[in-house]
Coordinates of C-alpha atoms in Angstrom, one line a residue:
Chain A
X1 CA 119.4 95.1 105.1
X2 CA 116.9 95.4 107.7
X3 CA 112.9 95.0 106.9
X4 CA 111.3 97.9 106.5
X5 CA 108.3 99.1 108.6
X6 CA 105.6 99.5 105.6
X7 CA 101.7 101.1 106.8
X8 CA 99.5 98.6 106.9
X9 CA 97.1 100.0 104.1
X10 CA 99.9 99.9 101.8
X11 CA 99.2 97.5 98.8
X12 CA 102.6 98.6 95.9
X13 CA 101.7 98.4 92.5
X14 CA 102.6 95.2 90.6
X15 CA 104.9 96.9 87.6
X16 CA 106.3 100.7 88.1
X17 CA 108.1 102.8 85.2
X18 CA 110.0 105.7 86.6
X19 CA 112.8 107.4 84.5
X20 CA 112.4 104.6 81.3
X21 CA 113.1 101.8 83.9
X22 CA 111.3 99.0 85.0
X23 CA 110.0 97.5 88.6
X24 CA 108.3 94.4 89.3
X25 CA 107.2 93.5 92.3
X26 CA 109.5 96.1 94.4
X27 CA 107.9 97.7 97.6
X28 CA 109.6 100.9 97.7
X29 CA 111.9 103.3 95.4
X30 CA 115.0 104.2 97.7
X31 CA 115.7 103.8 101.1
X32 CA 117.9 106.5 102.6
X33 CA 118.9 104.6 105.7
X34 CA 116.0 102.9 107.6
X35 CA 113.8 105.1 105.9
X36 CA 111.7 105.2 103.1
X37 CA 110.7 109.3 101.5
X38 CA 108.3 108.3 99.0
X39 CA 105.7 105.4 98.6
X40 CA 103.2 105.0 95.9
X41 CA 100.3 102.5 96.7
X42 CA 97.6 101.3 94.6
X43 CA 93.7 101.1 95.4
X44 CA 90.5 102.9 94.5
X45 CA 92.9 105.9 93.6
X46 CA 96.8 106.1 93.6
X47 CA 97.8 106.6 97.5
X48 CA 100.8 108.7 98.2
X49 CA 102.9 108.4 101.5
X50 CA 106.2 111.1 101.8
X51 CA 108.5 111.7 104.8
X52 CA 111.4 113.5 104.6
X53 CA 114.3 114.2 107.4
X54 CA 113.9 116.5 109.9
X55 CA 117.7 117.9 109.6
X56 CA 121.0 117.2 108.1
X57 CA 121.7 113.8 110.1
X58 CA 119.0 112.3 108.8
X59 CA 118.3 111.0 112.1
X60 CA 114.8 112.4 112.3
X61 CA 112.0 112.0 109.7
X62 CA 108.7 113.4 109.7
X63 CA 105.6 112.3 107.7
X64 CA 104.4 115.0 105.4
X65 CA 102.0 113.3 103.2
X66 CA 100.0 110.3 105.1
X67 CA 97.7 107.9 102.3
X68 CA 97.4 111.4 100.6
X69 CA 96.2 113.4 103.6
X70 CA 98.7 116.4 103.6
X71 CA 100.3 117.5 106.6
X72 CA 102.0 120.4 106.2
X73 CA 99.7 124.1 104.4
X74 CA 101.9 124.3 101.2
X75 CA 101.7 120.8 100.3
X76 CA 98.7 119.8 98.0
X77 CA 97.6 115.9 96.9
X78 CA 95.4 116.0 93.7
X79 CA 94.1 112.1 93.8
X80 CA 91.8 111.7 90.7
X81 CA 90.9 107.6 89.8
X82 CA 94.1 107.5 87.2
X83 CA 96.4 110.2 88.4
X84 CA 97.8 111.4 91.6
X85 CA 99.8 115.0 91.7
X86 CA 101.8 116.4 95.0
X87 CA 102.4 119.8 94.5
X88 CA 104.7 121.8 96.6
X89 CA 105.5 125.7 96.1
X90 CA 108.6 124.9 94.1
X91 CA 106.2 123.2 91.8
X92 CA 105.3 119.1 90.9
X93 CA 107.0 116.5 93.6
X94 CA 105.3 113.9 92.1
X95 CA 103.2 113.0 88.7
X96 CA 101.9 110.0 88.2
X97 CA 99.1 107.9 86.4
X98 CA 97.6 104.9 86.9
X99 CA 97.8 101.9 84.1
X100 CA 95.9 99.1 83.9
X101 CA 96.6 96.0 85.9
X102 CA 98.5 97.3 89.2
X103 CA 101.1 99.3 86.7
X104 CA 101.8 102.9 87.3
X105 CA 104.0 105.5 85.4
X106 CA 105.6 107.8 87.3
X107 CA 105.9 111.1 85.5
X108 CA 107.8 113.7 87.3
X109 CA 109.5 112.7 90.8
X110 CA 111.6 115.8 92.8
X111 CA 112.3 115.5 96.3
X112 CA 115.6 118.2 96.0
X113 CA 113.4 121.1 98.0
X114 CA 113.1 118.2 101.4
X115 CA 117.1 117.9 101.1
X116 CA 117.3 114.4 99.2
X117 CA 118.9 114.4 95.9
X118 CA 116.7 112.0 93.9
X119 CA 114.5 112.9 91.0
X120 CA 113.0 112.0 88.1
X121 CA 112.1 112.9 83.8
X122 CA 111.4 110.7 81.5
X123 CA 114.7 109.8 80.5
X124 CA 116.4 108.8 83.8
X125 CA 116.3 108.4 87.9
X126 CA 118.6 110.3 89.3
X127 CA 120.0 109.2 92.6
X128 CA 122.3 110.9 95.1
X129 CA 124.0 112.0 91.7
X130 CA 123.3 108.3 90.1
X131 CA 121.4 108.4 87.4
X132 CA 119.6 104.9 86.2
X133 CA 118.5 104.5 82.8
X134 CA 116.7 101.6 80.9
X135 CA 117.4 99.1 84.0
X136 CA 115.1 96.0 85.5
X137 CA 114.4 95.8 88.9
X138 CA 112.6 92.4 90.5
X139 CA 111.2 90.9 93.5
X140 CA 113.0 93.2 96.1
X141 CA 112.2 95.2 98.8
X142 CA 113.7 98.4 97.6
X143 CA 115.6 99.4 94.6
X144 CA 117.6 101.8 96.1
X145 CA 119.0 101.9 99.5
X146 CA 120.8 104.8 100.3
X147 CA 123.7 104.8 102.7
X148 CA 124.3 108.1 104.7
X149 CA 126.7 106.9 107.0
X150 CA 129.1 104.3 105.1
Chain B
X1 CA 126.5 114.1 98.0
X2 CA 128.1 111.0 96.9
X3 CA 132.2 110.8 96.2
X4 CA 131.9 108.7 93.2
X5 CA 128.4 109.2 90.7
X6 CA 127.8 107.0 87.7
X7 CA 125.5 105.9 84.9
X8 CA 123.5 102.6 85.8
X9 CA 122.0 101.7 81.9
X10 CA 120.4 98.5 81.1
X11 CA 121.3 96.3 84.1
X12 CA 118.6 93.5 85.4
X13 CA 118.6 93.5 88.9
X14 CA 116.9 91.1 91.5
X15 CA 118.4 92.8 94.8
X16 CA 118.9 96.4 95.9
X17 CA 121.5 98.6 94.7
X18 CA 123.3 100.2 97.6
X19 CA 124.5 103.8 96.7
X20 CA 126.3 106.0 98.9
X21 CA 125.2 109.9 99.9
X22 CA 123.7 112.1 101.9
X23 CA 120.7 114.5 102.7
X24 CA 121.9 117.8 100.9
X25 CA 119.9 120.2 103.3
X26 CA 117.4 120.0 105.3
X27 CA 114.1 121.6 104.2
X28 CA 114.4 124.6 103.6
X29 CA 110.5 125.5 103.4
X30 CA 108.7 122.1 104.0
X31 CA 109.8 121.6 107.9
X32 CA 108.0 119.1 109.0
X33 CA 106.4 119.1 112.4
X34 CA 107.2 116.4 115.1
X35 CA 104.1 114.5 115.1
X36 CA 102.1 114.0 118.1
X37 CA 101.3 110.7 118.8
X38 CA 97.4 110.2 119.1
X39 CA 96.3 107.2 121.4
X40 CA 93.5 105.3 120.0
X41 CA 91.4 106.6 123.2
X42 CA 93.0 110.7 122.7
X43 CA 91.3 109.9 119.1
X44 CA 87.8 108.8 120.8
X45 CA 87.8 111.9 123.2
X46 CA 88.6 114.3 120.2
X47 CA 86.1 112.7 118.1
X48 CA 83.3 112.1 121.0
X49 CA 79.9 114.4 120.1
X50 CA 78.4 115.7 123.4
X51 CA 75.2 115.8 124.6
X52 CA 75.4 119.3 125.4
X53 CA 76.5 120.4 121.7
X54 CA 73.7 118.3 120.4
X55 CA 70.8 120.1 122.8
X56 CA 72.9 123.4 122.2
X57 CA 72.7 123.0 118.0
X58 CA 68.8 121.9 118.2
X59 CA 68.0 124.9 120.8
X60 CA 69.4 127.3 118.9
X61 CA 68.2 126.1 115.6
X62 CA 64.6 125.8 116.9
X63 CA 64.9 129.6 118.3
X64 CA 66.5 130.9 114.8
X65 CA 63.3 129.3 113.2
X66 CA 61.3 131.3 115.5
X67 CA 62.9 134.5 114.4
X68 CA 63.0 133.6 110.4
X69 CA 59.1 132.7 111.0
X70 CA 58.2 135.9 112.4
X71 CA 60.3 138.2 110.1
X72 CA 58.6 136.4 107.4
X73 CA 55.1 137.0 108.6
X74 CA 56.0 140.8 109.1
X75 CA 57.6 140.8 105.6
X76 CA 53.9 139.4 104.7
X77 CA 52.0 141.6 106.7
X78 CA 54.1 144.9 105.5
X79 CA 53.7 143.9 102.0
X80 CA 49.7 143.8 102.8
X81 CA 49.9 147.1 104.0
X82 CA 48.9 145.8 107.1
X83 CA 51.0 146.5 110.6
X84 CA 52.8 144.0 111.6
X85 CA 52.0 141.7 115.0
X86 CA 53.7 139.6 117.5
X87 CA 52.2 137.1 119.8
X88 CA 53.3 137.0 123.0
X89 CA 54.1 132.8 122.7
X90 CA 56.6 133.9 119.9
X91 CA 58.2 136.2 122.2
X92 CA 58.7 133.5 125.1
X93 CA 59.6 130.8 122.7
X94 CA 62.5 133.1 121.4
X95 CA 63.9 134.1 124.9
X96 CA 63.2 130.6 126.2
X97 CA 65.3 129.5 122.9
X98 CA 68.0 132.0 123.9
X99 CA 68.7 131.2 127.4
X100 CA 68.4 127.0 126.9
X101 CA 71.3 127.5 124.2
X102 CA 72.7 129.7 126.4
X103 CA 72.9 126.9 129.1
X104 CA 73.7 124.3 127.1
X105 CA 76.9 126.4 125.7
X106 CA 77.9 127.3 128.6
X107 CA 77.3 124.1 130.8
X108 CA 80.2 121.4 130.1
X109 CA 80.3 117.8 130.5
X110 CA 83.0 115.4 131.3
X111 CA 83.4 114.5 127.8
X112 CA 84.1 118.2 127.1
X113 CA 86.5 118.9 130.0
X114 CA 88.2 115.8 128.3
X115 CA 88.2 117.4 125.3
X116 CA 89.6 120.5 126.3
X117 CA 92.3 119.3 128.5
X118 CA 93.4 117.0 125.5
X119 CA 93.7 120.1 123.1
X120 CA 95.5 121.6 125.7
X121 CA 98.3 118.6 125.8
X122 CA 98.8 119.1 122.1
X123 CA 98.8 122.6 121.9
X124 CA 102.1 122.1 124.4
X125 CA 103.4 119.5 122.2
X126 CA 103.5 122.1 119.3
X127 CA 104.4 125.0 120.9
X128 CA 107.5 122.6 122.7
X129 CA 108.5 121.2 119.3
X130 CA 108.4 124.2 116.9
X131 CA 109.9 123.3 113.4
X132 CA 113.9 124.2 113.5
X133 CA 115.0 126.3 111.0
X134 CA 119.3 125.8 111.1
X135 CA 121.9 124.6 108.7
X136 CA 120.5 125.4 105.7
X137 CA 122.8 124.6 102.6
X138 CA 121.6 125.1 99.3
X139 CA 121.1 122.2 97.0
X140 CA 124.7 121.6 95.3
X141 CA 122.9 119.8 92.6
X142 CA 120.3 122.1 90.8
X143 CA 118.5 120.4 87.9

């Protein structure tokens, strides 16, 4: 697997729940290729980075959300100490609050509407159709890497 | 989508799992732009504060303080019943205020040429690199 390119100003969070499972110590959710949609960093507020492909191939990517500075009108970051919220027109992308010592809960995942099947409840992660319940994840770079060409 | 979906439950894992799949559709709504790549120096001319807008700002400020100090001594003199006056100095201080902001809008320094070529450059990058809108396939996998 090859490293990813993370920004500089990213710091992960220590512990992460998503979907009733567990990750410690893990950069990134899912990799779809050599590139990473979603990442959650910690610091004086949850900071959000999102890029999602640019067409079917997924041989283009474009940043939408940059350390919660929105790029695109219909895209909206609510950062509050605890909580971070990207809201899109179809509704919630992400929800997600803060715990104490570098843990975060992530509420409600859903990146369907940019064309990537993965998304979150409380239950389960759902995957390209995978759905992930109750696992441990540790000391990795991601948890998911996603192969569109295999 | 991938061929083969399952249920991953209660597994400890200490290296990535490696699924198979694929992007659904592309974006149907959120299409994002190419980016333009900003030089560190493109950055410094965008964000560079001219002389010229400084002078222009403190001109024109300085004549609408004029004008808000003379319509409030009219306002004070009407309100005495008294016919309001204007001193000539308050006339040449407006019109001098005027045509220095004039100059200084109008005049432009290196800094703003700069500026406005820059704005230029990425103007073309957008307009060149307009957000494609093709092959749109519904998500097969509603929640």
């Amino acid at each position: 697997m090859t490293p990813f390119d993370f920004p500089p100003q990213y710091e992960p969070f220590t512990k992460v729940r998503i979907g009733s499972n567990i990750l410690e110590n893990v950069k990134a959710l899912v990799a779809v290729g050599d590139n990473i949609p979603l990442l959650i960093g910690n610091g004086t507020t949850p900071r959000v980075w999102l890029s999602i492909p640019a067409d079917k191939t997924g041989s283009r990517w474009h940043p939408l959300v940059k350390d919660n500075f929105s790029s695109h009108p219909d895209i909206k970051v609510e950062v509050r100490s605890k909580t971070i919220v990207v809201r899109a027109l179809h509704g919630i992308v992400l929800s997600a609050i803060r715990g104490v010592e570098s843990s975060l809960v992530v509420q409600r995942l859903d990146l369907r509407p940019f064309g990537l099947n993965i998304y979150s409840d409380e239950n389960a992660l759902h995957v390209m159709g995978n759905t992930l319940t109750k696992n441990e994840f540790r000391n990795m770079s991601v948890v998911v890497a996603v192969g569109t060409d295999a | 989508m991938a061929e083969q979906t399952r249920v991953i439950e209660g597994g400890r894992f200490d290296s990535p799992l490696v699924l198979r799949g694929e992007i659904d559709a592309e974006p149907e709504r959120y299409i994002a732009e190419k980016p333009y790549e900003l030089t560190k120096f493109e950055f410094t001319v965008l964000r560079r504060s001219t002389a010229f807008a400084f002078w222009f700002t403190l001109a024109a400020g300085a004549t609408a303080g004029v004008v808000i100090s003379i319509a409030g001594k009219a306002l004070s003199a009407l309100l005495d019943k008294k016919t309001p006056t204007v001193e000539s100095w308050e006339l040449w201080a407006i019109g001098a205020g005027v045509i220095a902001s004039l100059l200084f809008k109008l005049v432009r320094s290196d800094d703003d040429r700069s500026r406005a070529e820059l704005e230029v450059v990425i103007d073309g990058h957008f307009t060149t690199n307009r957000p494609r809108r093709v092959h749109l396939t519904p998500n097969s996998d509603p929640k």
